[in-house]
Coordinates of C-alpha atoms in Angstrom, one line a residue:
X154 CA -84.3 27.4 45.3
X155 CA -82.2 29.9 47.1
X156 CA -79.0 32.1 45.4
X157 CA -75.5 31.4 46.9
X158 CA -73.5 34.6 46.3
X159 CA -69.1 34.4 46.4
X160 CA -66.9 36.5 45.8
X161 CA -62.9 37.5 45.7
X162 CA -61.3 40.5 47.5
X163 CA -57.8 41.0 48.5
X164 CA -56.8 43.6 50.9
X165 CA -57.3 46.6 48.3
X166 CA -61.0 45.4 47.5
X167 CA -62.5 44.6 51.2
X168 CA -64.1 47.7 51.3
X169 CA -65.8 47.0 48.0
X170 CA -66.8 43.9 49.3
X171 CA -68.4 45.0 51.9
X172 CA -70.1 47.4 50.1
X173 CA -71.0 44.6 47.7
X174 CA -72.4 42.5 50.8
X175 CA -74.8 44.8 52.0
X176 CA -76.0 45.8 48.3
X177 CA -76.9 41.7 48.1
X178 CA -78.3 41.8 51.4
X179 CA -80.7 44.7 50.9
X180 CA -82.3 41.8 48.0
X181 CA -82.6 39.0 50.5
X182 CA -79.0 37.5 48.8
X183 CA -76.1 36.4 51.5
X184 CA -72.3 37.0 50.5
X185 CA -69.5 34.8 51.3
X186 CA -66.5 36.9 50.7
X187 CA -63.6 34.6 50.1
X188 CA -60.0 36.4 51.2
X189 CA -56.1 35.6 50.1
X190 CA -55.9 33.8 54.1
X191 CA -59.1 30.6 52.8
X192 CA -57.6 27.7 53.5
X193 CA -57.8 26.5 49.4
X194 CA -56.0 29.9 48.2
X195 CA -53.1 29.3 50.6
X196 CA -53.3 25.4 49.1
X197 CA -53.4 27.3 45.5
X198 CA -50.4 29.5 46.6
X199 CA -48.0 26.5 47.3
X200 CA -48.9 24.6 44.3
X201 CA -48.2 27.6 41.8
X202 CA -46.1 29.8 44.3
X203 CA -45.6 32.6 40.3
X204 CA -48.5 32.4 39.0
X205 CA -50.3 33.5 43.1
X206 CA -47.4 36.1 42.9
X207 CA -48.0 37.9 40.5
X208 CA -50.0 41.4 41.5
X209 CA -52.6 41.6 38.3
X210 CA -55.5 39.6 39.3
X211 CA -54.2 38.7 42.3
X212 CA -52.6 35.5 40.8
X213 CA -53.9 36.0 37.4
X214 CA -57.4 35.6 38.1
X215 CA -56.4 30.9 38.9
X216 CA -58.3 31.5 42.0
X217 CA -61.4 32.6 40.7
X218 CA -62.7 29.0 38.5
X219 CA -60.9 27.2 41.6
X220 CA -63.5 29.3 44.5
X221 CA -67.3 28.9 41.9
X222 CA -65.9 24.6 41.3
X223 CA -65.0 25.0 45.1
X224 CA -68.5 26.6 45.8
X225 CA -70.6 24.8 43.1
X226 CA -69.6 21.2 44.4
X227 CA -70.8 22.1 48.2
X228 CA -74.2 23.0 46.7
X229 CA -76.9 21.1 46.3
X230 CA -78.1 19.7 42.2
X231 CA -79.7 22.9 41.7
X232 CA -78.6 25.2 43.4
X233 CA -78.0 29.0 42.2
X234 CA -74.5 30.1 42.2
X235 CA -73.7 34.2 41.4
X236 CA -70.1 34.9 41.4
X237 CA -69.3 39.1 40.8
X238 CA -66.3 40.5 41.0
X239 CA -66.1 42.9 44.7
X240 CA -66.1 45.9 43.4
X241 CA -69.8 45.4 42.1
X242 CA -72.8 46.8 43.5
X243 CA -76.1 45.3 43.4
X244 CA -78.7 48.4 42.4
X245 CA -81.6 46.1 41.4
X246 CA -82.9 42.5 42.7
X247 CA -81.2 39.9 41.3
X248 CA -84.9 37.4 40.6
X249 CA -84.6 38.0 36.5
X250 CA -80.9 36.7 36.6
X251 CA -81.7 34.0 39.4
X252 CA -84.4 33.3 36.8
X253 CA -82.7 33.0 33.6
X254 CA -80.1 31.2 35.1
X255 CA -82.9 28.6 36.6
X256 CA -84.0 28.2 33.2
X257 CA -82.6 27.0 29.8
X258 CA -79.2 29.2 30.5
X259 CA -77.4 27.7 33.4
X260 CA -74.4 30.0 32.9
X261 CA -74.9 33.5 32.4
X262 CA -72.0 35.9 32.0
X263 CA -72.0 40.0 31.7
X264 CA -69.2 42.3 30.7
X265 CA -68.2 45.0 33.2
X266 CA -68.0 47.3 30.7
X267 CA -71.5 47.2 29.9
X268 CA -73.8 47.5 32.5
X269 CA -76.7 45.7 32.3
X270 CA -79.0 47.5 34.7
X271 CA -78.1 44.7 38.1
X272 CA -74.8 45.4 39.1
X273 CA -72.3 48.5 38.8
X274 CA -68.8 49.5 40.3
X275 CA -69.0 50.1 43.6
X276 CA -68.2 53.6 44.8
X277 CA -65.7 52.7 47.1
X278 CA -63.3 51.1 44.6
X279 CA -63.5 54.0 42.2
X280 CA -59.9 56.0 41.8
X281 CA -57.8 52.7 43.6
X282 CA -54.5 52.1 41.6
X283 CA -55.4 48.6 41.8
X284 CA -59.0 48.4 40.6
X285 CA -58.6 48.5 36.8
X286 CA -55.6 45.4 37.2
X287 CA -57.9 43.2 39.7

């Protein structure tokens, strides 16, 4: 089954998201980039304005479980969903990660501070003042 990839990018991370999209496409995986203009994100801003106004995590990352849940609900049963932060770049085939998620581990988590050989911080995000807080 095909893998689906999503990410989220505010204006500061749009270039990084473009680089991530290109790097995933190299391995045959299309990326959907959600932005603050997405209808679901606008609805979150209306429902939780105080949280979504916070700069850190573009609203304390409230959008992340929302986007993952919304995307999973739209995918067929058994589909593979990959979520990565926009400031990452794919540097090798994600086939082993997809295989891992297809078997006994339906949820696979990685910590950005420890490169796993699949994703590295994007060059576009380096030096950006918001990179550490988003």
